Each structure stands twice: as structure tokens, then as C-alpha cells.
PDB file of C-alpha atoms in Angstrom:
ATOM      1  CA  UNK F   1     -69.112 -86.413 -31.243  1.00 43.00           C
ATOM      2  CA  UNK F   2     -72.512 -87.597 -30.894  1.00 46.00           C
ATOM      3  CA  UNK F   3     -72.558 -89.004 -34.139  1.00 44.00           C
ATOM      4  CA  UNK F   4     -69.811 -91.378 -33.214  1.00 42.00           C
ATOM      5  CA  UNK F   5     -71.638 -92.498 -30.630  1.00 43.00           C
ATOM      6  CA  UNK F   6     -75.120 -92.972 -31.988  1.00 46.00           C
ATOM      7  CA  UNK F   7     -73.247 -95.131 -34.504  1.00 41.00           C
ATOM      8  CA  UNK F   8     -71.272 -97.049 -32.626  1.00 41.00           C
ATOM      9  CA  UNK F   9     -74.272 -98.603 -30.526  1.00 42.00           C
ATOM     10  CA  UNK F  10     -74.993-101.193 -33.000  1.00 40.00           C
ATOM     11  CA  UNK F  11     -71.796-102.834 -33.680  1.00 38.00           C
ATOM     12  CA  UNK F  12     -71.868-106.288 -32.486  1.00 42.00           C
ATOM     13  CA  UNK F  13     -74.917-108.987 -32.894  1.00 44.00           C
ATOM     14  CA  UNK F  14     -78.371-107.742 -33.669  1.00 49.00           C
ATOM     15  CA  UNK F  15     -80.225-107.609 -30.479  1.00 59.00           C
ATOM     16  CA  UNK F  16     -84.123-107.989 -30.312  1.00 81.00           C
ATOM     17  CA  UNK F  17     -84.070-104.760 -28.043  1.00 84.00           C
ATOM     18  CA  UNK F  18     -82.676-102.197 -26.415  1.00 84.00           C
ATOM     19  CA  UNK F  19     -83.500-100.275 -23.788  1.00 83.00           C
ATOM     20  CA  UNK F  20     -82.397 -96.694 -23.958  1.00 74.00           C
ATOM     21  CA  UNK F  21     -79.913 -96.991 -21.087  1.00 72.00           C
ATOM     22  CA  UNK F  22     -78.430-100.126 -23.123  1.00 73.00           C
ATOM     23  CA  UNK F  23     -78.233 -98.218 -26.191  1.00 64.00           C
ATOM     24  CA  UNK F  24     -76.351 -95.124 -24.226  1.00 64.00           C
ATOM     25  CA  UNK F  25     -74.234 -98.050 -23.104  1.00 62.00           C
ATOM     26  CA  UNK F  26     -73.117 -99.105 -26.091  1.00 58.00           C
ATOM     27  CA  UNK F  27     -72.669 -95.283 -27.215  1.00 44.00           C
ATOM     28  CA  UNK F  28     -69.899 -94.963 -24.205  1.00 49.00           C
ATOM     29  CA  UNK F  29     -68.317 -98.396 -25.250  1.00 49.00           C
ATOM     30  CA  UNK F  30     -67.978 -97.689 -29.032  1.00 38.00           C
ATOM     31  CA  UNK F  31     -67.424 -93.687 -28.644  1.00 35.00           C
ATOM     32  CA  UNK F  32     -64.794 -93.575 -30.854  1.00 46.00           C
ATOM     33  CA  UNK F  33     -66.403 -95.697 -33.918  1.00 58.00           C
ATOM     34  CA  UNK F  34     -67.030 -93.412 -37.112  1.00 50.00           C
ATOM     35  CA  UNK F  35     -70.217 -93.533 -39.177  1.00 66.00           C
ATOM     36  CA  UNK F  36     -73.581 -94.437 -38.719  1.00 77.00           C
ATOM     37  CA  UNK F  37     -75.077 -98.291 -38.125  1.00 78.00           C
ATOM     38  CA  UNK F  38     -75.819-100.732 -40.824  1.00 77.00           C
ATOM     39  CA  UNK F  39     -79.425-101.151 -41.318  1.00 83.00           C
ATOM     40  CA  UNK F  40     -79.100-104.546 -40.752  1.00 81.00           C
ATOM     41  CA  UNK F  41     -77.304-103.700 -37.237  1.00 77.00           C
ATOM     42  CA  UNK F  42     -80.686-101.968 -36.091  1.00 82.00           C
ATOM     43  CA  UNK F  43     -82.605-103.456 -32.772  1.00 85.00           C
ATOM     44  CA  UNK F  44     -85.790-104.918 -33.504  1.00 90.00           C
ATOM     45  CA  UNK F  45     -87.328-103.001 -30.698  1.00 91.00           C
ATOM     46  CA  UNK F  46     -86.414 -99.651 -28.286  1.00 90.00           C
ATOM     47  CA  UNK F  47     -87.947 -99.310 -24.913  1.00 90.00           C
ATOM     48  CA  UNK F  48     -87.816 -96.275 -22.992  1.00 87.00           C
ATOM     49  CA  UNK F  49     -87.816 -95.153 -19.274  1.00 82.00           C
ATOM     50  CA  UNK F  50     -91.044 -94.348 -17.680  1.00 86.00           C
ATOM     51  CA  UNK F  51     -90.216 -90.764 -16.942  1.00 80.00           C
ATOM     52  CA  UNK F  52     -89.875 -90.276 -20.920  1.00 84.00           C
ATOM     53  CA  UNK F  53     -93.214 -91.479 -21.648  1.00 89.00           C
ATOM     54  CA  UNK F  54     -95.077 -89.040 -18.988  1.00 88.00           C
ATOM     55  CA  UNK F  55     -93.290 -86.519 -20.882  1.00 84.00           C
ATOM     56  CA  UNK F  56     -94.232 -87.541 -24.417  1.00 90.00           C
ATOM     57  CA  UNK F  57     -98.008 -88.038 -23.068  1.00 93.00           C
ATOM     58  CA  UNK F  58     -97.694 -84.501 -21.827  1.00 90.00           C
ATOM     59  CA  UNK F  59     -96.901 -82.911 -24.701  1.00 90.00           C
ATOM     60  CA  UNK F  60     -99.258 -85.179 -26.792  1.00 94.00           C
ATOM     61  CA  UNK F  61    -102.163 -84.185 -24.674  1.00 94.00           C
ATOM     62  CA  UNK F  62    -100.959 -80.259 -24.684  1.00 92.00           C
ATOM     63  CA  UNK F  63    -100.889 -80.029 -28.476  1.00 93.00           C
ATOM     64  CA  UNK F  64    -104.039 -82.065 -28.897  1.00 92.00           C
ATOM     65  CA  UNK F  65    -105.705 -79.416 -26.612  1.00 92.00           C
ATOM     66  CA  UNK F  66    -104.711 -76.269 -28.572  1.00 91.00           C
ATOM     67  CA  UNK F  67    -103.354 -77.375 -31.449  1.00 91.00           C
ATOM     68  CA  UNK F  68     -99.631 -75.874 -31.623  1.00 90.00           C
ATOM     69  CA  UNK F  69     -96.557 -78.027 -32.121  1.00 90.00           C
ATOM     70  CA  UNK F  70     -94.278 -78.405 -29.154  1.00 89.00           C
ATOM     71  CA  UNK F  71     -90.664 -79.550 -29.127  1.00 86.00           C
ATOM     72  CA  UNK F  72     -88.468 -81.448 -26.663  1.00 85.00           C
ATOM     73  CA  UNK F  73     -84.808 -82.032 -26.361  1.00 84.00           C
ATOM     74  CA  UNK F  74     -83.195 -85.205 -25.096  1.00 84.00           C
ATOM     75  CA  UNK F  75     -79.783 -84.741 -23.105  1.00 83.00           C
ATOM     76  CA  UNK F  76     -77.668 -86.999 -20.893  1.00 80.00           C
ATOM     77  CA  UNK F  77     -76.275 -85.374 -18.305  1.00 80.00           C
ATOM     78  CA  UNK F  78     -73.385 -87.377 -16.119  1.00 79.00           C
ATOM     79  CA  UNK F  79     -75.810 -90.700 -15.478  1.00 73.00           C
ATOM     80  CA  UNK F  80     -79.527 -88.945 -16.194  1.00 77.00           C
ATOM     81  CA  UNK F  81     -81.567 -89.111 -18.420  1.00 77.00           C
ATOM     82  CA  UNK F  82     -82.930 -85.304 -19.035  1.00 82.00           C
ATOM     83  CA  UNK F  83     -85.761 -84.037 -21.162  1.00 81.00           C
ATOM     84  CA  UNK F  84     -86.001 -80.087 -21.602  1.00 83.00           C
ATOM     85  CA  UNK F  85     -88.562 -77.779 -21.044  1.00 80.00           C
ATOM     86  CA  UNK F  86     -91.280 -77.969 -23.721  1.00 80.00           C
ATOM     87  CA  UNK F  87     -91.171 -75.418 -26.753  1.00 76.00           C
ATOM     88  CA  UNK F  88     -94.318 -74.202 -28.066  1.00 69.00           C
ATOM     89  CA  UNK F  89     -94.160 -73.088 -31.620  1.00 60.00           C
ATOM     90  CA  UNK F  90     -96.830 -72.554 -34.217  1.00 54.00           C
ATOM     91  CA  UNK F  91     -99.715 -74.554 -35.697  1.00 49.00           C
ATOM     92  CA  UNK F  92     -97.197 -75.767 -38.055  1.00 47.00           C
ATOM     93  CA  UNK F  93     -93.537 -75.499 -37.258  1.00 45.00           C
ATOM     94  CA  UNK F  94     -91.328 -75.351 -33.560  1.00 41.00           C
ATOM     95  CA  UNK F  95     -87.572 -74.995 -33.183  1.00 50.00           C
ATOM     96  CA  UNK F  96     -86.128 -77.002 -29.912  1.00 49.00           C
ATOM     97  CA  UNK F  97     -84.018 -75.397 -27.391  1.00 57.00           C
ATOM     98  CA  UNK F  98     -82.353 -75.738 -23.937  1.00 71.00           C
ATOM     99  CA  UNK F  99     -79.362 -74.806 -21.816  1.00 80.00           C
ATOM    100  CA  UNK F 100     -77.959 -77.487 -19.103  1.00 84.00           C
ATOM    101  CA  UNK F 101     -75.826 -76.882 -16.347  1.00 86.00           C
ATOM    102  CA  UNK F 102     -74.205 -79.840 -14.235  1.00 89.00           C
ATOM    103  CA  UNK F 103     -72.605 -78.878 -10.703  1.00 89.00           C
ATOM    104  CA  UNK F 104     -71.095 -80.903  -7.401  1.00 91.00           C
ATOM    105  CA  UNK F 105     -71.282 -78.451  -4.710  1.00 90.00           C
ATOM    106  CA  UNK F 106     -70.196 -79.394  -1.579  1.00 88.00           C
ATOM    107  CA  UNK F 107     -72.845 -80.509   1.417  1.00 89.00           C
ATOM    108  CA  UNK F 108     -73.007 -80.698   5.062  1.00 87.00           C
ATOM    109  CA  UNK F 109     -72.765 -84.699   4.941  1.00 88.00           C
ATOM    110  CA  UNK F 110     -69.145 -85.609   5.289  1.00 85.00           C
ATOM    111  CA  UNK F 111     -67.568 -87.100   2.180  1.00 90.00           C
ATOM    112  CA  UNK F 112     -70.616 -86.288   0.126  1.00 93.00           C
ATOM    113  CA  UNK F 113     -71.402 -83.531  -2.461  1.00 92.00           C
ATOM    114  CA  UNK F 114     -74.676 -82.751  -4.231  1.00 92.00           C
ATOM    115  CA  UNK F 115     -75.044 -83.146  -7.744  1.00 90.00           C
ATOM    116  CA  UNK F 116     -77.272 -80.580  -9.122  1.00 91.00           C
ATOM    117  CA  UNK F 117     -78.645 -80.841 -12.656  1.00 88.00           C
ATOM    118  CA  UNK F 118     -79.974 -76.944 -13.813  1.00 88.00           C
ATOM    119  CA  UNK F 119     -82.113 -76.686 -16.910  1.00 86.00           C
ATOM    120  CA  UNK F 120     -83.004 -73.424 -18.195  1.00 84.00           C
ATOM    121  CA  UNK F 121     -81.856 -71.552 -15.221  1.00 85.00           C
ATOM    122  CA  UNK F 122     -83.971 -73.486 -12.751  1.00 89.00           C
ATOM    123  CA  UNK F 123     -83.036 -76.821 -10.660  1.00 91.00           C
ATOM    124  CA  UNK F 124     -83.868 -80.028 -12.288  1.00 86.00           C
ATOM    125  CA  UNK F 125     -82.698 -82.672 -10.026  1.00 85.00           C
ATOM    126  CA  UNK F 126     -80.657 -83.024  -6.998  1.00 88.00           C
ATOM    127  CA  UNK F 127     -78.984 -85.789  -5.653  1.00 88.00           C
ATOM    128  CA  UNK F 128     -75.863 -86.595  -2.897  1.00 91.00           C
ATOM    129  CA  UNK F 129     -73.075 -88.300  -4.470  1.00 89.00           C
ATOM    130  CA  UNK F 130     -70.268 -90.051  -2.648  1.00 90.00           C
ATOM    131  CA  UNK F 131     -67.096 -87.746  -3.262  1.00 85.00           C
ATOM    132  CA  UNK F 132     -65.065 -90.397  -4.741  1.00 87.00           C
ATOM    133  CA  UNK F 133     -67.843 -91.318  -7.376  1.00 85.00           C
ATOM    134  CA  UNK F 134     -68.116 -87.546  -8.561  1.00 84.00           C
ATOM    135  CA  UNK F 135     -66.335 -87.481 -12.152  1.00 84.00           C
ATOM    136  CA  UNK F 136     -63.728 -85.531 -13.150  1.00 84.00           C
ATOM    137  CA  UNK F 137     -65.110 -84.242 -15.962  1.00 86.00           C
ATOM    138  CA  UNK F 138     -68.763 -83.534 -16.052  1.00 85.00           C
ATOM    139  CA  UNK F 139     -70.198 -84.867 -19.492  1.00 81.00           C
ATOM    140  CA  UNK F 140     -73.541 -83.179 -20.783  1.00 83.00           C
ATOM    141  CA  UNK F 141     -74.423 -84.943 -24.495  1.00 80.00           C
ATOM    142  CA  UNK F 142     -77.265 -83.757 -26.574  1.00 80.00           C
ATOM    143  CA  UNK F 143     -78.795 -86.763 -27.845  1.00 81.00           C
ATOM    144  CA  UNK F 144     -82.024 -85.856 -30.138  1.00 83.00           C
ATOM    145  CA  UNK F 145     -84.823 -83.751 -30.230  1.00 85.00           C
ATOM    146  CA  UNK F 146     -88.794 -84.736 -30.808  1.00 89.00           C
ATOM    147  CA  UNK F 147     -91.577 -82.587 -31.984  1.00 92.00           C
ATOM    148  CA  UNK F 148     -95.390 -82.901 -31.695  1.00 93.00           C
ATOM    149  CA  UNK F 149     -97.949 -82.839 -34.611  1.00 93.00           C
ATOM    150  CA  UNK F 150    -101.492 -81.649 -33.790  1.00 93.00           C
ATOM    151  CA  UNK F 151    -104.612 -84.029 -35.029  1.00 92.00           C
ATOM    152  CA  UNK F 152    -106.460 -82.853 -38.377  1.00 91.00           C
ATOM    153  CA  UNK F 153    -110.062 -82.999 -39.209  1.00 90.00           C
ATOM    154  CA  UNK F 154    -111.460 -85.106 -42.233  1.00 90.00           C
ATOM    155  CA  UNK F 155    -114.376 -84.187 -44.059  1.00 89.00           C
ATOM    156  CA  UNK F 156    -116.225 -87.295 -42.413  1.00 91.00           C
ATOM    157  CA  UNK F 157    -114.937 -85.144 -38.929  1.00 86.00           C
ATOM    158  CA  UNK F 158    -112.291 -88.160 -37.938  1.00 91.00           C
ATOM    159  CA  UNK F 159    -109.029 -87.133 -36.738  1.00 89.00           C
ATOM    160  CA  UNK F 160    -105.558 -87.693 -38.482  1.00 92.00           C
ATOM    161  CA  UNK F 161    -101.922 -86.618 -37.785  1.00 93.00           C
ATOM    162  CA  UNK F 162     -99.342 -85.778 -40.000  1.00 92.00           C
ATOM    163  CA  UNK F 163     -96.001 -87.830 -40.820  1.00 95.00           C
ATOM    164  CA  UNK F 164     -92.853 -86.364 -40.798  1.00 95.00           C
ATOM    165  CA  UNK F 165     -92.610 -83.680 -42.849  1.00 94.00           C
ATOM    166  CA  UNK F 166     -89.499 -82.870 -45.299  1.00 95.00           C
ATOM    167  CA  UNK F 167     -88.252 -80.268 -43.253  1.00 93.00           C
ATOM    168  CA  UNK F 168     -87.825 -82.975 -40.347  1.00 93.00           C
ATOM    169  CA  UNK F 169     -86.074 -85.233 -42.551  1.00 95.00           C
ATOM    170  CA  UNK F 170     -83.700 -82.257 -43.825  1.00 93.00           C
ATOM    171  CA  UNK F 171     -83.185 -81.080 -40.157  1.00 91.00           C
ATOM    172  CA  UNK F 172     -81.806 -84.500 -39.266  1.00 91.00           C
ATOM    173  CA  UNK F 173     -79.637 -84.670 -41.804  1.00 91.00           C
ATOM    174  CA  UNK F 174     -78.298 -81.496 -41.383  1.00 89.00           C
ATOM    175  CA  UNK F 175     -77.968 -82.071 -37.612  1.00 83.00           C
ATOM    176  CA  UNK F 176     -75.183 -83.678 -35.690  1.00 75.00           C
ATOM    177  CA  UNK F 177     -77.879 -86.111 -33.933  1.00 78.00           C
ATOM    178  CA  UNK F 178     -78.302 -89.763 -35.618  1.00 82.00           C
ATOM    179  CA  UNK F 179     -82.091 -89.954 -34.265  1.00 86.00           C
ATOM    180  CA  UNK F 180     -84.907 -87.939 -34.307  1.00 91.00           C
ATOM    181  CA  UNK F 181     -88.663 -88.077 -32.707  1.00 93.00           C
ATOM    182  CA  UNK F 182     -92.630 -87.257 -33.535  1.00 95.00           C
ATOM    183  CA  UNK F 183     -95.277 -87.296 -31.586  1.00 95.00           C
ATOM    184  CA  UNK F 184     -98.586 -87.945 -33.650  1.00 94.00           C
ATOM    185  CA  UNK F 185    -101.293 -90.423 -32.167  1.00 93.00           C
ATOM    186  CA  UNK F 186     -98.038 -92.580 -31.102  1.00 95.00           C
ATOM    187  CA  UNK F 187     -94.263 -92.012 -31.128  1.00 96.00           C
ATOM    188  CA  UNK F 188     -92.544 -92.256 -34.107  1.00 97.00           C
ATOM    189  CA  UNK F 189     -88.259 -92.452 -34.413  1.00 94.00           C
ATOM    190  CA  UNK F 190     -86.124 -91.989 -37.282  1.00 94.00           C
ATOM    191  CA  UNK F 191     -82.945 -93.644 -37.095  1.00 89.00           C
ATOM    192  CA  UNK F 192     -80.139 -92.691 -39.575  1.00 87.00           C
ATOM    193  CA  UNK F 193     -77.788 -95.019 -40.689  1.00 85.00           C
ATOM    194  CA  UNK F 194     -74.574 -95.719 -43.124  1.00 83.00           C
ATOM    195  CA  UNK F 195     -76.597 -95.196 -46.522  1.00 89.00           C
ATOM    196  CA  UNK F 196     -78.509 -92.256 -45.468  1.00 90.00           C
ATOM    197  CA  UNK F 197     -77.980 -89.566 -47.948  1.00 92.00           C
ATOM    198  CA  UNK F 198     -76.884 -85.926 -46.926  1.00 90.00           C
ATOM    199  CA  UNK F 199     -79.390 -84.222 -49.191  1.00 90.00           C
ATOM    200  CA  UNK F 200     -82.967 -85.071 -49.415  1.00 91.00           C
ATOM    201  CA  UNK F 201     -84.883 -84.941 -52.714  1.00 89.00           C
ATOM    202  CA  UNK F 202     -88.235 -86.382 -51.703  1.00 92.00           C
ATOM    203  CA  UNK F 203     -91.766 -84.172 -52.097  1.00 94.00           C
ATOM    204  CA  UNK F 204     -94.004 -84.427 -49.277  1.00 95.00           C
ATOM    205  CA  UNK F 205     -96.453 -86.704 -51.001  1.00 94.00           C
ATOM    206  CA  UNK F 206     -93.760 -89.405 -51.446  1.00 96.00           C
ATOM    207  CA  UNK F 207     -92.410 -89.472 -47.051  1.00 96.00           C
ATOM    208  CA  UNK F 208     -94.061 -92.419 -46.454  1.00 96.00           C
ATOM    209  CA  UNK F 209     -92.333 -95.919 -44.200  1.00 96.00           C
ATOM    210  CA  UNK F 210     -91.416 -97.515 -47.351  1.00 95.00           C
ATOM    211  CA  UNK F 211     -89.704 -94.500 -49.158  1.00 95.00           C
ATOM    212  CA  UNK F 212     -87.953 -93.775 -45.699  1.00 96.00           C
ATOM    213  CA  UNK F 213     -86.906 -96.954 -45.392  1.00 94.00           C
ATOM    214  CA  UNK F 214     -86.020 -98.359 -49.208  1.00 93.00           C
ATOM    215  CA  UNK F 215     -84.563 -94.663 -50.820  1.00 94.00           C
ATOM    216  CA  UNK F 216     -83.577 -92.526 -47.381  1.00 95.00           C
ATOM    217  CA  UNK F 217     -82.280 -96.144 -45.712  1.00 94.00           C
ATOM    218  CA  UNK F 218     -83.428 -94.855 -42.178  1.00 94.00           C
ATOM    219  CA  UNK F 219     -84.512 -97.080 -39.379  1.00 92.00           C
ATOM    220  CA  UNK F 220     -88.080 -96.562 -38.624  1.00 96.00           C
ATOM    221  CA  UNK F 221     -89.842 -97.142 -35.324  1.00 94.00           C
ATOM    222  CA  UNK F 222     -92.968 -96.542 -33.841  1.00 96.00           C
ATOM    223  CA  UNK F 223     -95.261 -97.306 -30.532  1.00 96.00           C
ATOM    224  CA  UNK F 224     -98.745 -96.878 -28.618  1.00 96.00           C
ATOM    225  CA  UNK F 225     -97.814 -94.901 -25.188  1.00 96.00           C
ATOM    226  CA  UNK F 226     -95.611 -96.754 -23.113  1.00 95.00           C
ATOM    227  CA  UNK F 227     -95.065 -99.624 -25.560  1.00 95.00           C
ATOM    228  CA  UNK F 228     -91.775-100.990 -26.836  1.00 94.00           C
ATOM    229  CA  UNK F 229     -91.168 -99.152 -30.250  1.00 95.00           C
ATOM    230  CA  UNK F 230     -91.212-101.500 -32.899  1.00 95.00           C
ATOM    231  CA  UNK F 231     -89.251-101.647 -36.223  1.00 94.00           C
ATOM    232  CA  UNK F 232     -91.349-101.067 -39.341  1.00 93.00           C
ATOM    233  CA  UNK F 233     -88.465-102.007 -42.289  1.00 73.00           C
ATOM    234  CA  UNK F 234     -86.368-104.557 -40.566  1.00 60.00           C
ATOM    235  CA  UNK F 235     -83.941-106.620 -43.137  1.00 55.00           C
ATOM    236  CA  UNK F 236     -82.557-108.843 -40.388  1.00 49.00           C
TER     237      UNK F 236
END
């Protein structure tokens, strides 16, 4: 179902910028639409809330410090953007994992319930909600995952960050998500389109922005910390 949600956010006229919340609103509005977006329907920019960037920067610093990859999953849980706890992998790979539970429990306040979000068995957030606004069906949706890449040293002593790996691309096409992210010295986001193949045949040396765009027909975005992500391969 998330494939349908994510594909439908782009139907209609192409905007210059979408916030993450606007993207999700589009997912809900066009949730029954099949397929992925056309390339020309992708936005020029994507922006994220401050709490999202805080977690991204935290992951970046942790990986830069010890050289171990980390992964985080992004969920939508009854109106709230949830970022899972970071999973620490090895120096070359990591697999994200998270368990989220949302519940509404009575409070001492008349006509109010407490919406409690538990992440991996621990209380993530708590908010009082007027009982008539409590949903009949609780919605928890997996959106996408991001992982970090550690810095590498060149012979001259300068640092560089590896780009997406072939395995990253294969994981995207085999999953139900239409988005994946990678944190190096900036944030990179890939969005699958209706022309993206199900099977990846690129060699690692051929994984470039140009090939991701022209051969795999992916929307490729990147941005510095706390800025809008800009699309690299616009066809508008």
C-alpha cells in the first residue's frame, strides 16, 4: 500500500517545493492510485522538519566518529513523523529495524485520551487528544529508511564519502518503499519512478547521478544540512 501512497503524491501539476508533510498529505489524498510517479511529476525541492534534520546530523556525527554505518527507519504514526532508533552496523553495511505501537488510553482529564507512541518498547511521545478526535483506526505506515556512509581517506589525506552502492539500489527496488536515503557529507534521497526497472544491472563503478537518472530513471536529490534537497535530474 505504501507504494500506492508514495506514487500518488505527484499526480497533478508539478510544484516547485514540497515539505514532507505536504508529501504525506498527497499520499493520503491519492492513496488509491497505482504505480509510481512519472519523472516529470517529481518536485524540484523537498524540505524536512527540524526534528528530522536533528536526527540526520546526529547519525552523521556518530558515523564520522567511529566509522560504523547506521540506519534509521521513518514512519508516519497517526499524524506524527517518527524516526526510529539508530541501528549500528559494521563499517560496510547495516540493516534497519524498528517496532512501533500507538495506543489511546483514558486520562484523568474529562473527555481526553492520551495518545502514546512506543518505539522499540519505550515511550517515544505522549499527547492528550480530545476523545472525539481519536481515530477509529490507528494508522502506522512505514515510509522509508536512511543509512549512513563513513568517510574514507585519500592518499593526500583528504576525506570523501562513497555514493549509493549497488546493494542499496537493489534493496530499494525489492522493497515496498519508493524512497531511500543516504547520509554522507550531505543528505541524498532517491525516488523511484514508473520507469525504474525492477532489476539492477549496474556495476559499482557506474553508479553515478547521471546513470541513476538516465538508466534507472530515479529522482535524485541532495542537500546540505537543514536546507531544501534539490533535484539533480529535473526534466521539467
